Short mmCIF file of C-alpha atoms in Angstrom, two decimals:
data_model
loop_
_atom_site.label_atom_id
_atom_site.label_comp_id
_atom_site.label_asym_id
_atom_site.label_seq_id
_atom_site.Cartn_x
_atom_site.Cartn_y
_atom_site.Cartn_z
CA MET R 1 0.00 0.00 0.00
CA THR R 2 1.35 3.43 -0.89
CA ARG R 3 1.74 6.25 1.59
CA GLN R 4 -1.17 8.10 -0.02
CA ASN R 5 -3.47 5.08 0.30
CA GLU R 6 -2.44 4.62 3.91
CA ALA R 7 -3.15 8.29 4.59
CA VAL R 8 -6.65 7.89 3.14
CA MET R 9 -7.31 4.77 5.19
CA GLN R 10 -6.02 6.40 8.37
CA ARG R 11 -8.24 9.43 7.88
CA LEU R 12 -11.26 7.19 7.31
CA ARG R 13 -10.42 5.02 10.33
CA GLY R 14 -10.02 8.15 12.47
CA ALA R 15 -13.44 9.40 11.38
CA LEU R 16 -15.06 6.03 12.01
CA ASP R 17 -13.47 6.00 15.49
CA SER R 18 -15.50 9.09 16.40
CA PRO R 19 -17.44 8.98 19.68
CA PRO R 20 -20.81 7.20 19.53
CA ALA R 21 -22.58 10.57 19.64
CA VAL R 22 -21.23 11.29 16.16
CA ARG R 23 -23.77 9.29 14.20
CA LYS R 24 -23.98 11.15 10.90
CA LEU R 25 -20.76 11.15 8.94
CA LEU R 26 -20.19 12.67 5.49
CA VAL R 27 -17.05 11.75 3.55
CA THR R 28 -16.31 14.00 0.58
CA MET R 29 -13.74 13.79 -2.18
CA ARG R 30 -13.56 14.46 -5.89
CA ALA R 31 -16.41 12.72 -7.73
CA GLN R 32 -14.10 10.43 -9.71
CA SER R 33 -12.90 8.73 -6.53
CA VAL R 34 -16.24 8.01 -4.87
CA THR R 35 -16.36 4.38 -6.05
CA ARG R 36 -12.89 3.64 -4.68
CA MET R 37 -13.69 5.39 -1.40
CA ASP R 38 -16.95 3.40 -1.08
CA LEU R 39 -14.82 0.29 -1.21
CA ALA R 40 -12.29 1.69 1.29
CA VAL R 41 -15.03 2.52 3.83
CA ALA R 42 -16.64 -0.89 3.33
CA LYS R 43 -13.25 -2.58 3.90
CA ILE R 44 -12.79 -0.80 7.22
CA LEU R 45 -16.33 -1.44 8.45
CA ILE R 46 -16.78 -4.99 7.24
CA SER R 47 -13.33 -6.58 6.82
CA GLU R 48 -11.44 -4.85 9.61
CA ARG R 49 -14.15 -4.20 12.21
CA LYS R 50 -16.54 -7.03 11.36
CA GLU R 51 -19.48 -4.68 11.75
CA ARG R 52 -22.93 -5.55 10.45
CA GLY R 53 -24.84 -3.03 8.44
CA ILE R 54 -26.74 -1.89 5.38
CA TYR R 55 -25.10 -0.66 2.18
CA VAL R 56 -27.51 1.40 0.10
CA THR R 57 -26.56 2.03 -3.50
CA ILE R 58 -28.20 5.00 -5.20
CA ASP R 59 -27.10 4.56 -8.77
CA ARG R 60 -25.91 0.98 -9.24
CA PRO R 61 -27.58 -2.43 -9.21
CA ASP R 62 -27.25 -4.18 -5.83
CA LYS R 63 -25.73 -7.25 -7.49
CA HIS R 64 -23.06 -5.05 -9.07
CA VAL R 65 -22.04 -3.83 -5.62
CA LEU R 66 -21.98 -7.41 -4.36
CA THR R 67 -19.64 -8.32 -7.26
CA ILE R 68 -17.19 -5.56 -6.26
CA LEU R 69 -17.25 -6.42 -2.55
CA SER R 70 -16.80 -10.08 -3.35
CA ARG R 71 -13.98 -9.45 -5.82
CA HIS R 72 -12.08 -7.44 -3.20
CA ASN R 73 -12.75 -10.00 -0.44
CA VAL R 74 -14.80 -7.55 1.60
CA ALA R 75 -18.01 -9.55 1.61
CA GLY R 76 -18.83 -12.50 -0.61
CA PRO R 77 -22.25 -14.04 -1.18
CA GLY R 78 -21.82 -15.99 2.08
CA GLU R 79 -21.65 -12.79 4.11
CA ALA R 80 -23.68 -10.33 2.08
CA SER R 81 -27.14 -10.51 0.62
CA THR R 82 -29.36 -8.42 -1.58
CA GLU R 83 -32.41 -9.82 0.22
CA MET R 84 -33.26 -8.50 3.68
CA GLU R 85 -34.21 -11.54 5.73
CA PRO R 86 -34.20 -12.31 9.45
CA ALA R 87 -31.06 -14.00 10.83
CA GLY R 88 -29.43 -13.13 7.59
CA LYS R 89 -25.99 -12.06 6.51
CA ARG R 90 -23.55 -9.59 7.94
CA LEU R 91 -24.24 -7.11 5.18
CA PHE R 92 -27.46 -6.23 3.42
CA ILE R 93 -27.00 -4.49 0.07
CA ALA R 94 -30.07 -2.46 -0.82
CA LYS R 95 -31.13 -0.74 -4.00
CA GLY R 96 -31.88 2.88 -3.27
CA ILE R 97 -32.14 3.90 -6.91
CA PHE R 98 -33.21 7.58 -7.11
CA SER R 99 -33.29 7.90 -3.31
CA PRO R 100 -32.69 5.75 -0.24
CA ALA R 101 -35.98 7.17 1.11
CA VAL R 102 -38.06 4.56 -0.71
CA PHE R 103 -36.05 1.66 0.66
CA ILE R 104 -35.88 3.06 4.21
CA GLY R 105 -39.61 3.82 4.10
CA GLU R 106 -40.38 0.22 3.14
CA LEU R 107 -38.09 -1.04 5.89
CA LEU R 108 -39.75 1.16 8.53
CA ASN R 109 -43.21 0.08 7.37
CA ARG R 110 -42.19 -3.53 7.63
CA ILE R 111 -40.99 -3.01 11.19
CA ARG R 112 -44.18 -1.20 12.20
CA ASP R 113 -46.47 -3.76 10.59
CA PRO R 114 -45.55 -7.34 11.52
CA ARG R 115 -48.03 -8.64 8.93
CA SER R 116 -45.89 -7.26 6.10
CA GLY R 117 -43.22 -9.95 6.39
CA PRO R 118 -40.88 -11.80 8.73
CA PRO R 119 -39.78 -9.67 11.71
CA LEU R 120 -36.62 -7.66 11.12
CA ASP R 121 -36.37 -5.55 14.24
CA ALA R 122 -33.84 -7.79 16.02
CA GLU R 123 -31.78 -7.97 12.83
CA LEU R 124 -31.66 -4.20 12.49
CA ARG R 125 -30.76 -3.70 16.15
CA ALA R 126 -27.59 -5.69 15.50
CA MET R 127 -26.61 -3.46 12.61
CA ARG R 128 -24.09 -0.72 13.21
CA PHE R 129 -24.13 1.28 10.00
CA LEU R 130 -26.30 2.56 7.18
CA LEU R 131 -23.94 3.40 4.34
CA VAL R 132 -25.05 5.38 1.28
CA ASP R 133 -22.54 5.00 -1.50
CA ASN R 134 -22.95 8.11 -3.63
CA LEU R 135 -25.04 10.87 -2.13
CA SER R 136 -24.08 13.07 -5.11
CA SER R 137 -26.62 11.21 -7.23
CA LEU R 138 -29.44 12.24 -4.91
CA ALA R 139 -29.40 15.75 -6.41
CA ALA R 140 -29.48 14.36 -9.93
CA TYR R 141 -32.75 12.52 -9.30
CA ASN R 142 -34.48 14.66 -6.65
CA GLY R 143 -35.62 18.20 -6.05
CA PRO R 144 -35.36 19.88 -2.61
CA LYS R 145 -38.47 18.01 -1.36
CA GLY R 146 -37.04 14.64 -2.35
CA ILE R 147 -33.72 15.46 -0.71
CA ASP R 148 -35.47 16.55 2.50
CA ALA R 149 -37.56 13.35 2.44
CA CYS R 150 -34.38 11.29 2.20
CA PHE R 151 -32.80 12.89 5.26
CA GLY R 152 -36.13 12.70 7.09
CA HIS R 153 -36.25 8.94 6.55
CA VAL R 154 -32.62 8.56 7.62
CA ALA R 155 -33.38 10.52 10.81
CA MET R 156 -36.32 8.21 11.58
CA MET R 157 -34.12 5.18 11.04
CA LEU R 158 -31.44 6.51 13.38
CA MET R 159 -34.04 7.33 16.01
CA GLN R 160 -35.43 3.80 15.80
CA TYR R 161 -31.97 2.18 15.97
CA PRO R 162 -29.66 4.13 18.32
CA SER R 163 -26.66 1.87 17.65
CA MET R 164 -26.73 2.59 13.94
CA ARG R 165 -24.58 5.25 12.28
CA PHE R 166 -25.30 6.94 8.97
CA ILE R 167 -22.30 7.23 6.68
CA ALA R 168 -22.55 8.85 3.26
CA LEU R 169 -19.98 9.49 0.54
CA ALA R 170 -20.27 12.29 -1.98
CA GLY R 171 -18.30 14.18 -4.58
CA ARG R 172 -17.48 17.52 -3.00
CA ASP R 173 -18.64 19.51 -6.02
CA SER R 174 -22.13 18.06 -5.68
CA LEU R 175 -22.74 19.53 -2.21
CA PRO R 176 -24.20 22.86 -3.44
CA ALA R 177 -26.76 20.94 -5.52
CA LEU R 178 -27.80 18.97 -2.42
CA GLY R 179 -28.52 22.20 -0.60
CA PRO R 180 -27.44 23.59 2.79
CA GLY R 181 -29.79 21.22 4.65
CA ALA R 182 -27.76 18.25 3.48
CA THR R 183 -24.44 19.36 4.93
CA ALA R 184 -26.15 20.64 8.10
CA PHE R 185 -27.65 17.18 8.62
CA PHE R 186 -24.26 15.60 9.32
CA ASN R 187 -22.32 16.03 12.56
CA LEU R 188 -18.96 15.18 11.08
CA GLY R 189 -17.49 15.96 7.67
CA VAL R 190 -14.34 14.27 6.44
CA GLU R 191 -12.52 15.58 3.40
CA ILE R 192 -10.15 13.38 1.38
CA PRO R 193 -7.61 15.67 -0.33
CA ASP R 194 -6.95 15.16 -4.04
CA GLU R 195 -3.22 14.70 -3.57
CA TRP R 196 -3.89 11.57 -1.50
CA LEU R 197 -5.73 10.05 -4.44
CA MET R 198 -2.99 10.56 -7.00
CA ASP R 199 -1.54 7.04 -7.25
CA MET W 1 -27.11 26.17 -18.53
CA VAL W 2 -27.56 22.58 -19.68
CA GLY W 3 -25.51 20.03 -17.76
CA GLU W 4 -24.27 22.39 -15.05
CA THR W 5 -24.86 19.78 -12.36
CA LEU W 6 -22.92 17.06 -14.20
CA GLU W 7 -19.42 16.22 -13.04
CA ARG W 8 -16.89 16.36 -15.86
CA VAL W 9 -13.49 14.91 -16.67
CA ARG W 10 -11.04 16.50 -19.05
CA SER W 11 -10.79 14.76 -22.41
CA GLY W 12 -7.05 15.25 -22.83
CA ILE W 13 -7.61 16.35 -26.43
CA ASN W 14 -6.10 19.81 -26.84
CA GLY W 15 -8.87 22.30 -27.57
CA MET W 16 -11.76 19.86 -27.19
CA ASP W 17 -12.92 20.57 -23.62
CA GLU W 18 -13.87 24.11 -24.66
CA MET W 19 -16.30 22.52 -27.15
CA MET W 20 -18.22 20.64 -24.43
CA GLN W 21 -18.58 22.65 -21.19
CA GLY W 22 -15.23 21.52 -19.84
CA GLY W 23 -15.07 17.80 -20.59
CA PHE W 24 -16.92 14.51 -20.84
CA ALA W 25 -19.77 14.01 -18.39
CA PHE W 26 -18.73 11.70 -15.56
CA PRO W 27 -19.84 8.95 -15.73
CA SER W 28 -20.77 8.46 -19.38
CA THR W 29 -20.10 6.37 -22.47
CA VAL W 30 -18.50 7.83 -25.57
CA LEU W 31 -18.23 6.47 -29.11
CA VAL W 32 -15.23 7.74 -31.07
CA ALA W 33 -15.90 6.74 -34.67
CA GLY W 34 -13.86 7.15 -37.80
CA SER W 35 -12.29 5.37 -40.71
CA ALA W 36 -8.79 3.91 -40.60
CA GLY W 37 -6.06 6.44 -39.85
CA THR W 38 -8.27 9.16 -38.43
CA GLY W 39 -6.71 8.95 -34.94
CA LYS W 40 -9.16 6.88 -32.88
CA THR W 41 -6.51 4.99 -30.90
CA THR W 42 -4.47 8.16 -30.38
CA PHE W 43 -7.64 9.87 -29.09
CA ALA W 44 -8.25 7.00 -26.65
CA LEU W 45 -4.66 6.95 -25.35
CA GLN W 46 -4.58 10.72 -24.96
CA PHE W 47 -7.79 10.44 -22.92
CA LEU W 48 -6.20 7.83 -20.64
CA ALA W 49 -2.97 9.84 -20.31
CA ARG W 50 -4.95 12.92 -19.21
CA GLY W 51 -6.55 10.77 -16.54
CA VAL W 52 -3.16 9.78 -15.17
CA LYS W 53 -2.19 13.47 -14.91
CA ASP W 54 -5.44 14.06 -13.00
CA GLY W 55 -4.75 11.19 -10.60
CA GLU W 56 -7.12 8.71 -12.23
CA GLN W 57 -6.65 5.12 -13.34
CA GLY W 58 -7.35 3.79 -16.81
CA ILE W 59 -7.87 0.46 -18.48
CA PHE W 60 -7.31 -0.14 -22.19
CA PHE W 61 -9.08 -3.19 -23.65
CA THR W 62 -7.90 -4.11 -27.09
CA THR W 63 -9.85 -6.43 -29.33
CA LEU W 64 -7.14 -6.69 -31.95
CA SER W 65 -4.96 -9.15 -30.07
CA GLU W 66 -2.04 -6.86 -30.64
CA PRO W 67 0.77 -7.66 -28.21
CA THR W 68 1.39 -4.86 -25.73
CA GLN W 69 4.95 -4.31 -26.87
CA TRP W 70 3.83 -3.69 -30.48
CA MET W 71 1.10 -1.31 -29.48
CA LEU W 72 3.54 0.58 -27.27
CA ARG W 73 6.20 0.69 -29.98
CA PHE W 74 3.92 2.72 -32.21
CA VAL W 75 2.55 5.10 -29.61
CA THR W 76 5.42 5.87 -27.26
CA HIS W 77 6.73 8.67 -29.46
CA PHE W 78 3.80 10.77 -28.29
CA SER W 79 4.93 13.30 -25.70
CA PHE W 80 1.70 12.94 -23.71
CA LEU W 81 2.34 9.27 -22.93
CA ASP W 82 4.56 8.40 -19.97
CA LYS W 83 5.79 4.84 -20.52
CA ASP W 84 6.12 4.32 -16.78
CA THR W 85 2.36 4.59 -16.38
CA PHE W 86 1.69 1.53 -18.54
CA GLY W 87 0.90 -1.49 -16.41
CA LYS W 88 0.40 0.82 -13.41
CA GLN W 89 -2.03 3.70 -13.78
CA ILE W 90 -2.96 2.47 -17.27
CA ARG W 91 -3.64 -1.28 -17.57
CA TYR W 92 -3.64 -2.98 -20.92
CA VAL W 93 -5.96 -5.97 -21.33
CA ASP W 94 -6.21 -8.12 -24.44
CA LEU W 95 -9.76 -9.30 -25.18
CA GLY W 96 -8.53 -11.34 -28.15
CA PRO W 97 -8.00 -14.71 -26.44
CA THR W 98 -11.43 -14.58 -24.76
CA LEU W 99 -13.06 -13.54 -28.01
CA ARG W 100 -11.36 -16.26 -30.06
CA LYS W 101 -11.81 -19.02 -27.52
CA ASP W 102 -15.49 -18.77 -26.68
CA ARG W 103 -17.09 -16.19 -28.94
CA ASP W 104 -19.59 -16.00 -26.09
CA PRO W 105 -20.93 -12.50 -25.35
CA ASP W 106 -21.73 -13.37 -21.71
CA LYS W 107 -18.21 -14.66 -21.05
CA LEU W 108 -16.76 -11.61 -22.74
CA LEU W 109 -18.87 -9.28 -20.58
CA LYS W 110 -17.82 -11.17 -17.46
CA PHE W 111 -14.16 -10.94 -18.47
CA ILE W 112 -14.49 -7.18 -18.99
CA ASP W 113 -16.38 -6.77 -15.69
CA ASP W 114 -13.82 -8.85 -13.76
CA ASN W 115 -10.94 -6.73 -15.00
CA ILE W 116 -12.71 -3.47 -14.26
CA ALA W 117 -13.70 -4.76 -10.80
CA GLU W 118 -10.09 -5.54 -10.04
CA TYR W 119 -8.61 -2.17 -11.09
CA MET W 120 -11.62 0.11 -10.46
CA PRO W 121 -10.54 2.63 -13.13
CA GLN W 122 -12.21 5.97 -13.71
CA ARG W 123 -11.42 5.79 -17.43
CA ILE W 124 -12.10 2.80 -19.68
CA VAL W 125 -11.28 2.27 -23.36
CA ILE W 126 -12.39 -0.55 -25.67
CA ASP W 127 -10.50 -0.29 -28.96
CA PRO W 128 -12.07 -1.10 -31.38
CA ILE W 129 -15.53 -2.23 -30.35
CA SER W 130 -16.71 -2.82 -33.92
CA VAL W 131 -14.48 -5.92 -34.32
CA ILE W 132 -16.53 -7.73 -31.67
CA GLY W 133 -19.62 -7.75 -33.89
CA ASN W 134 -17.88 -10.04 -36.35
CA MET W 135 -16.46 -12.34 -33.72
CA ILE W 136 -19.18 -13.14 -31.18
CA LYS W 137 -21.97 -15.64 -31.52
CA GLY W 138 -25.45 -14.27 -30.94
CA ASP W 139 -27.02 -10.87 -31.03
CA TYR W 140 -24.44 -8.08 -31.35
CA ARG W 141 -26.98 -5.35 -30.58
CA MET W 142 -28.00 -7.10 -27.38
CA PHE W 143 -24.33 -7.43 -26.45
CA LEU W 144 -23.81 -3.70 -27.04
CA TYR W 145 -26.85 -2.86 -24.94
CA ASP W 146 -25.60 -5.06 -22.08
CA LEU W 147 -22.08 -3.69 -22.40
CA ALA W 148 -23.26 -0.08 -22.20
CA ASN W 149 -25.31 -0.84 -19.09
CA HIS W 150 -22.40 -2.64 -17.46
CA LEU W 151 -20.00 0.20 -18.24
CA LYS W 152 -22.36 2.82 -16.78
CA ASN W 153 -22.50 0.90 -13.51
CA TRP W 154 -18.76 1.38 -13.09
CA ARG W 155 -19.02 5.15 -12.63
CA ALA W 156 -16.35 5.76 -15.22
CA VAL W 157 -16.03 7.51 -18.55
CA SER W 158 -15.82 4.78 -21.17
CA ILE W 159 -14.61 5.34 -24.70
CA LEU W 160 -15.53 2.82 -27.37
CA THR W 161 -13.79 3.30 -30.69
CA GLY W 162 -15.67 2.26 -33.82
CA GLU W 163 -14.52 1.66 -37.33
CA VAL W 164 -16.69 3.45 -39.87
CA LEU W 165 -17.80 1.49 -42.92
CA PRO W 166 -17.75 3.21 -46.33
CA GLN W 167 -21.55 3.23 -46.64
CA GLU W 168 -22.28 4.72 -43.21
CA PRO W 169 -21.21 7.99 -41.53
CA TYR W 170 -20.83 6.30 -38.11
CA PRO W 171 -21.67 2.89 -36.55
CA VAL W 172 -25.39 3.37 -36.00
CA GLU W 173 -25.85 0.27 -33.84
CA ILE W 174 -23.38 1.67 -31.29
CA SER W 175 -24.35 5.33 -31.45
CA TYR W 176 -27.80 4.81 -29.93
CA ILE W 177 -26.45 3.14 -26.77
CA VAL W 178 -23.84 5.80 -25.91
CA ASP W 179 -24.16 9.27 -24.40
CA THR W 180 -21.68 10.93 -26.74
CA VAL W 181 -20.67 10.41 -30.35
CA VAL W 182 -17.44 11.96 -31.65
CA LEU W 183 -16.74 11.56 -35.33
CA LEU W 184 -13.21 11.74 -36.72
CA SER W 185 -13.01 12.10 -40.48
CA LEU W 186 -10.77 12.87 -43.41
CA GLY W 187 -11.62 15.50 -45.98
CA LEU W 188 -10.15 17.50 -48.81
CA THR W 189 -9.59 21.23 -48.39
CA SER W 190 -10.32 23.63 -51.24
CA GLU W 191 -6.56 23.49 -52.04
CA GLY W 192 -6.80 19.73 -52.48
CA THR W 193 -4.98 18.87 -49.23
CA ARG W 194 -6.29 15.95 -47.17
CA ARG W 195 -7.05 17.09 -43.59
CA LYS W 196 -8.49 15.53 -40.46
CA TYR W 197 -11.65 16.75 -38.76
CA LEU W 198 -13.37 16.26 -35.41
CA GLU W 199 -17.08 16.67 -34.88
CA ILE W 200 -19.26 16.13 -31.82
CA LEU W 201 -22.44 14.63 -33.21
CA LYS W 202 -24.23 13.98 -29.94
CA MET W 203 -23.56 14.70 -26.27
CA ARG W 204 -26.31 14.13 -23.73
CA GLY W 205 -26.74 16.82 -21.10
CA THR W 206 -24.17 19.12 -22.67
CA GLN W 207 -24.23 22.23 -24.80
CA HIS W 208 -21.55 21.40 -27.32
CA THR W 209 -20.03 22.99 -30.37
CA THR W 210 -21.41 21.56 -33.59
CA GLY W 211 -19.88 21.12 -37.03
CA GLN W 212 -16.56 19.75 -38.24
CA HIS W 213 -13.42 21.32 -36.79
CA LEU W 214 -9.90 21.00 -38.08
CA MET W 215 -7.79 18.56 -36.14
CA ASP W 216 -4.07 18.02 -36.22
CA VAL W 217 -2.08 15.03 -34.97
CA SER W 218 1.46 15.81 -33.86
CA ARG W 219 3.96 14.51 -31.32
CA ASP W 220 1.81 16.24 -28.69
CA GLY W 221 -1.23 14.25 -29.80
CA ILE W 222 -4.48 15.52 -31.22
CA THR W 223 -5.21 19.25 -31.24
CA VAL W 224 -8.58 20.60 -32.36
CA THR W 225 -8.81 24.14 -33.59
CA VAL W 226 -12.38 25.24 -32.98
CA GLY W 227 -13.71 27.36 -35.79
CA LEU W 228 -11.19 26.21 -38.37
CA LYS W 229 -12.95 24.08 -40.96
#
């Protein structure tokens, strides 16, 4: 691993070591590096720390994400699933195409209404993170109302599950399009400098 | 303005970014079409070399089964190409053996996906894509459709180069699946000199310059002079 890569990993680890009160973490970098940084964050959470959680992809098929995580030995089909089931895998990869709000809304409805499927509450209580892989895309598909709805759903999820953290990655140039409410939502922002991504 | 919210990457082609609001939309798929000798491979390499300068990684898939050393021999005289980046920031992958062995579009897609998954590049080139149509079994259009969808999932800018047949201005079956079509062509000036031209035929989400513009290929690569026709 190069010094630059190690610097990136150390900054991410430092951010993820934040006190439990820091539950909403935004990692920004240039847009071209978001995919690589998604993988780096997933490596730390899943491979290094063995945490359980939900990986929501906004603009890619869930199976595509599973292919990448499997290829890089982060989580193979034995550990990750694209189907949310009780007593399931360590990682649930969810499609949040257009907005994670739809997926989170369905999840919350399922928890509130036991008739809607097998119980998931215990499963979700064991999960430590809700990761959104490219928040930049939210502004491409949603107006201000849709963006607000997304953060509203995330807030409800965090209230329901106090052990869960929300981690989002975004290209830094997309932040103005997301609006001031988006950056204000987070309690910690981590910037990855371009010169660390040069190798 | 159209496309203001789109992220962009610089093309690497001297003078071209000014024609398209600063660069190619990121992510997107681009067809660079032209007849033999118009500069398609040079265009693709210059695009990858720009990526290296901007701290990005590239992957160059060739379908011609041309050994790396021969490809490099012909292109290393370009000043924009740093030989030390080959095999590191720019990976070279030969699709020829997979194409010849199976002629199976699904296996070819998987091979492409596996390589991209390993290197996670921000810039991808397949040069030339049009050869695949003659080599695979099954529906070429369906393969192109699947390929375009796969490439878009990688959050990269992908350039497909396409050979233009004498009876068509550009490969129609590819042009409808990509976001951008760039046409490289040869033409005679009024003085009877043969010159090269670059034209952006289509670019989704971007206000781009239209018409043919004079293009020159030198040791520094391709330079487009906007307005000169």
